[in-house]
XYZ file of C-alpha atoms in Angstrom:
369
model
C 118.546 -6.776 65.874
C 117.437 -8.186 62.536
C 114.212 -6.388 61.684
C 111.112 -7.129 59.639
C 108.708 -4.475 58.399
C 105.085 -4.863 57.325
C 102.467 -2.412 56.051
C 98.907 -3.094 57.165
C 95.560 -1.745 58.283
C 94.633 -4.422 60.857
C 91.003 -3.559 60.185
C 90.719 -5.638 62.294
C 93.764 -7.780 63.141
C 93.096 -11.431 62.236
C 94.726 -14.854 61.933
C 95.922 -14.123 58.403
C 98.007 -11.240 59.763
C 99.420 -13.486 62.480
C 100.235 -16.165 59.915
C 102.156 -13.616 57.805
C 104.050 -12.273 60.825
C 104.929 -15.664 62.288
C 106.077 -17.172 59.007
C 108.010 -14.110 57.847
C 109.730 -13.717 61.215
C 110.695 -17.388 61.234
C 111.897 -17.664 57.643
C 113.881 -14.415 57.687
C 115.331 -15.013 61.155
C 114.111 -11.608 62.320
C 114.176 -10.456 65.949
C 111.671 -7.609 65.744
C 108.524 -6.867 63.707
C 107.726 -3.232 62.915
C 104.300 -2.444 61.444
C 103.234 0.731 59.674
C 99.469 0.808 60.248
C 96.698 3.017 58.875
C 95.335 5.229 61.617
C 91.709 6.268 61.966
C 90.669 6.029 58.298
C 91.503 3.194 55.915
C 92.379 2.724 52.272
C 89.017 1.235 51.262
C 87.483 4.567 52.363
C 85.847 5.604 55.618
C 86.574 5.183 59.333
C 88.335 2.046 60.563
C 86.225 -0.598 62.302
C 87.939 0.190 65.626
C 90.083 3.024 66.945
C 93.804 2.914 66.223
C 94.718 2.335 69.874
C 92.598 -0.832 70.051
C 94.001 -2.082 66.739
C 97.536 -1.309 67.936
C 97.015 -3.424 71.052
C 95.505 -6.266 69.013
C 98.491 -6.294 66.665
C 101.063 -6.242 69.478
C 99.308 -9.180 71.123
C 99.452 -10.855 67.717
C 103.217 -10.588 67.308
C 104.033 -7.024 66.224
C 106.677 -5.356 68.419
C 106.362 -1.739 67.278
C 103.426 0.038 65.592
C 103.888 3.259 63.629
C 101.004 5.257 62.171
C 100.695 5.627 58.423
C 99.623 9.268 57.952
C 96.070 9.752 56.699
C 97.361 11.504 53.583
C 98.608 8.078 52.446
C 96.129 5.838 54.292
C 93.129 7.165 52.327
C 94.894 7.272 48.950
C 95.221 4.956 45.955
C 97.152 1.693 46.212
C 100.210 3.409 44.725
C 100.305 6.276 47.252
C 99.314 3.999 50.153
C 102.237 1.708 49.304
C 104.640 4.598 48.747
C 103.834 6.087 52.159
C 104.232 2.761 53.928
C 107.503 1.810 52.247
C 109.099 5.229 52.717
C 108.052 5.368 56.380
C 109.769 2.039 57.042
C 112.848 3.002 55.026
C 113.125 6.283 56.948
C 113.866 4.233 60.088
C 117.140 3.324 58.403
C 117.387 -0.121 59.975
C 114.628 -2.356 58.574
C 116.151 -5.340 56.795
C 113.119 -6.983 55.177
C 109.681 -5.907 53.959
C 107.173 -8.751 54.240
C 103.788 -8.795 52.528
C 101.110 -11.245 51.549
C 100.184 -11.974 47.934
C 97.769 -14.252 46.155
C 100.550 -15.198 43.748
C 103.322 -16.072 46.181
C 105.646 -15.760 43.161
C 108.105 -13.011 44.090
C 109.992 -13.189 40.774
C 106.825 -12.596 38.755
C 105.770 -9.718 41.021
C 109.244 -8.175 40.655
C 109.052 -8.388 36.846
C 105.712 -6.580 36.777
C 106.946 -3.909 39.223
C 110.090 -3.361 37.141
C 108.036 -3.013 33.957
C 105.754 -0.454 35.568
C 108.695 1.504 36.930
C 110.915 1.391 33.850
C 108.182 2.090 31.284
C 106.111 4.476 33.338
C 105.606 7.156 30.665
C 104.605 4.780 27.847
C 102.344 2.708 30.072
C 100.649 5.771 31.565
C 99.919 7.048 28.062
C 98.139 3.775 27.279
C 96.398 3.728 30.652
C 95.060 7.265 30.189
C 93.725 6.346 26.751
C 91.912 3.292 28.092
C 90.493 5.413 30.945
C 89.150 7.869 28.364
C 87.396 4.920 26.742
C 85.565 4.302 30.012
C 87.762 1.757 31.778
C 88.552 1.992 35.484
C 92.189 2.689 36.330
C 92.879 -0.910 37.550
C 91.342 -2.392 34.384
C 93.178 0.097 32.152
C 96.512 -0.718 33.807
C 95.856 -4.430 33.421
C 95.107 -4.050 29.698
C 98.135 -1.794 29.106
C 100.443 -4.330 30.753
C 98.878 -7.230 28.857
C 99.418 -5.475 25.525
C 103.023 -4.590 26.363
C 104.032 -7.821 28.117
C 102.239 -10.913 26.828
C 103.759 -13.168 29.495
C 102.023 -11.350 32.377
C 99.107 -13.157 33.960
C 95.827 -11.245 33.996
C 94.880 -13.092 37.156
C 97.948 -11.736 38.928
C 96.972 -8.187 38.019
C 93.383 -8.611 39.243
C 94.182 -9.751 42.774
C 94.161 -6.983 45.424
C 97.136 -8.166 47.457
C 99.187 -8.780 44.322
C 98.459 -5.189 43.274
C 99.679 -3.874 46.643
C 102.727 -6.149 46.476
C 103.639 -4.780 43.049
C 103.340 -1.229 44.350
C 105.541 -2.051 47.361
C 108.190 -3.461 45.020
C 108.043 -0.373 42.773
C 109.010 1.894 45.671
C 111.435 -0.426 47.477
C 115.047 0.797 47.686
C 116.603 -0.227 51.004
C 114.794 -3.382 52.139
C 114.755 -6.967 50.889
C 111.281 -8.165 49.845
C 109.689 -11.320 51.227
C 106.225 -12.536 50.249
C 103.947 -15.126 51.813
C 101.263 -16.723 49.661
C 97.876 -15.946 51.135
C 96.024 -18.956 52.482
C 92.669 -19.502 50.791
C 89.163 -19.457 52.217
C 88.520 -22.035 54.908
C 91.829 -21.441 56.647
C 91.715 -17.804 57.782
C 88.803 -15.421 57.966
C 89.350 -12.256 55.973
C 89.036 -8.805 57.497
C 85.821 -8.315 55.489
C 84.321 -11.484 56.940
C 85.230 -10.436 60.469
C 83.763 -6.968 59.918
C 80.506 -8.545 58.724
C 80.465 -10.780 61.804
C 81.070 -7.810 64.097
C 78.273 -5.929 62.380
C 75.849 -8.831 62.810
C 76.729 -9.025 66.510
C 76.394 -5.256 67.067
C 73.840 -4.065 64.478
C 72.702 -1.001 66.426
C 76.231 0.310 66.987
C 77.212 -0.143 63.345
C 73.952 1.385 62.148
C 74.475 4.445 64.337
C 78.032 4.799 63.052
C 76.860 4.563 59.429
C 74.174 7.199 60.027
C 76.603 9.596 61.713
C 79.202 9.154 58.995
C 76.690 9.663 56.177
C 75.445 12.826 57.890
C 79.031 14.129 57.853
C 79.392 13.165 54.189
C 76.202 14.995 53.234
C 77.148 18.040 55.275
C 80.605 18.196 53.692
C 79.219 17.830 50.160
C 76.581 20.503 50.728
C 79.004 23.025 52.226
C 81.672 22.646 49.524
C 81.140 24.190 46.109
C 81.392 22.020 42.994
C 84.821 23.389 42.103
C 86.249 22.410 45.484
C 84.629 18.969 45.285
C 86.163 18.518 41.845
C 89.611 19.482 43.157
C 89.357 16.781 45.829
C 88.590 14.106 43.245
C 91.550 12.142 41.836
C 89.452 11.161 38.825
C 87.994 14.537 37.831
C 85.452 13.837 35.071
C 82.845 16.123 36.619
C 82.510 14.058 39.775
C 82.083 17.191 41.876
C 79.032 18.321 39.903
C 77.584 14.816 39.822
C 78.002 14.352 43.571
C 76.445 17.755 44.250
C 73.466 16.877 42.072
C 72.901 13.402 43.528
C 73.435 13.959 47.261
C 69.813 14.994 47.944
C 68.487 11.752 46.490
C 70.667 9.418 48.592
C 69.487 7.904 51.859
C 72.765 6.316 52.937
C 76.413 5.927 51.951
C 75.732 2.891 49.777
C 73.137 4.715 47.709
C 75.264 7.809 47.035
C 78.226 5.670 45.986
C 75.982 3.667 43.608
C 74.612 6.911 42.152
C 78.061 8.392 41.495
C 80.251 5.425 40.540
C 80.767 4.443 36.917
C 82.819 2.046 34.788
C 85.782 4.401 35.049
C 85.428 5.200 38.774
C 85.168 2.211 41.096
C 83.163 1.765 44.288
C 86.307 1.937 46.439
C 87.497 5.002 44.513
C 84.258 6.841 45.319
C 84.433 5.658 48.931
C 87.933 7.151 49.285
C 86.756 10.301 47.530
C 83.968 10.787 50.075
C 86.376 10.182 52.958
C 88.706 12.826 51.564
C 85.813 15.286 51.305
C 84.895 14.697 54.958
C 88.540 15.146 55.962
C 88.913 18.105 53.585
C 92.095 16.400 52.461
C 94.069 18.165 49.758
C 95.350 15.851 47.037
C 99.146 15.993 47.144
C 100.839 13.481 44.889
C 104.257 14.833 45.868
C 103.797 14.181 49.599
C 106.480 12.225 51.435
C 106.495 11.033 55.066
C 107.479 13.846 57.432
C 107.648 12.029 60.791
C 107.526 8.686 62.587
C 104.439 8.594 64.842
C 104.680 5.860 67.495
C 101.344 4.229 68.387
C 102.596 1.405 70.596
C 105.316 -1.123 71.388
C 106.345 -3.977 73.656
C 109.711 -4.619 75.343
C 111.311 -5.811 72.110
C 109.991 -2.755 70.287
C 111.349 -0.494 73.034
C 114.795 -2.061 72.660
C 114.604 -1.587 68.884
C 113.818 2.117 69.365
C 116.775 2.470 71.747
C 119.121 0.868 69.234
C 117.742 3.035 66.425
C 118.347 6.135 68.533
C 121.904 5.057 69.395
C 122.709 4.405 65.739
C 121.031 7.674 64.697
C 119.689 5.785 61.697
C 116.257 7.439 61.498
C 116.019 10.305 59.001
C 112.703 11.691 60.326
C 111.622 13.122 63.691
C 110.084 10.499 65.992
C 106.817 11.535 67.694
C 105.546 9.963 70.908
C 103.682 13.031 72.223
C 102.275 15.541 69.744
C 102.020 18.148 72.507
C 105.788 18.148 72.971
C 107.379 16.805 69.789
C 107.526 19.604 67.270
C 107.349 19.223 63.496
C 109.297 21.963 61.774
C 108.073 21.708 58.182
C 104.830 23.239 56.941
C 103.923 20.018 55.109
C 104.659 17.993 58.246
C 102.358 20.133 60.384
C 99.578 19.883 57.795
C 100.069 16.116 57.628
C 99.840 15.758 61.401
C 96.789 18.056 61.559
C 95.048 15.748 59.090
C 95.856 12.746 61.303
C 94.362 14.416 64.380
C 91.282 15.483 62.407
C 90.816 11.908 61.185
C 90.994 10.660 64.785
C 88.471 13.251 65.984
C 86.038 12.338 63.211
C 86.522 8.624 63.891
C 85.650 9.209 67.547
C 82.652 11.309 66.546
C 81.114 8.725 64.205
C 81.750 5.801 66.566
C 80.476 7.674 69.617
C 83.810 7.503 71.461
C 84.837 10.083 74.035
C 86.513 12.787 71.964
C 88.736 13.953 74.808
C 90.226 10.778 76.245
C 90.567 9.143 72.797
C 92.095 12.145 71.057
C 95.651 12.285 69.750
C 96.415 15.067 72.213
C 95.516 12.969 75.260
C 95.909 9.265 74.461
C 99.440 7.968 75.017
C 101.197 5.260 72.976
C 100.324 1.702 73.972
C 102.945 0.081 76.220
C 102.541 -3.691 76.369
């Protein structure tokens, strides 16, 4: 079976995702679509808009044949670590032919050139980036300026677009799959995930308000019960964020207000949002982490056949988990990684008011569609 891989959050699944899947499957002649999906928490920071089982079902109905969970250690990290975790999870299957992703540019050659420059000149560029960060720039802005100064032919617009940034990170880490990009369709064609989330919130204001209150209570509790040193160790930016957060938490009335109080030119809104999520999850920062397992969230008949073929070929280099009560992870890092995933699911259920027993990782089975 010719296979296509994608990395996504489906937060929630929308027509833009379906457009990417349908076009990539058609143009690459693929027989099966495998998605690595963020679980209970997402890269923008905080709990996903719906549980991972619901989002798995939505994506399978939308054209995905097999859904694999992206561990929370990567799902709540920077674009670089998020992309690394997704790419390496797909490559560990040993039989994915193509990685498909959306981009504002749609220009694969340009994206490849930028990725190659970042990869080949990592030390020199990081030196420049660190210097610009010291001057008060955010990491994305500092990277953009460092690339512009080193490579005059790079487009600033390309480096400012969120899906282009993810695409570049995918290409940096790619070793065993062929890349394929689809130019994102502009406003008026497909609703974005943000637009759909706003619509869902307007239709269910009480439910979303309750979730926000519960989550902020957890954030405040976690900040108050950690000392400043621990809070600082959980921050990827450092710069005294732990002390600042500790000092400001009593003045904040909601998540928005604490983020506004703590963020700065050098630390973005989304960076603070991820930081708070990592505090709630008590997630240790581990920049050396690599995927330790393949966690199956759901599949259809085509996905089941793909798994059978993968097993026959013995192509997968990681243990495949369908039941965490039976499938054992041997490595210490793997067990810690899986514990973080289950914690993230429990907290997601808690803040959304879901039943913590029936919706837990220990009870809920993979989706069969």
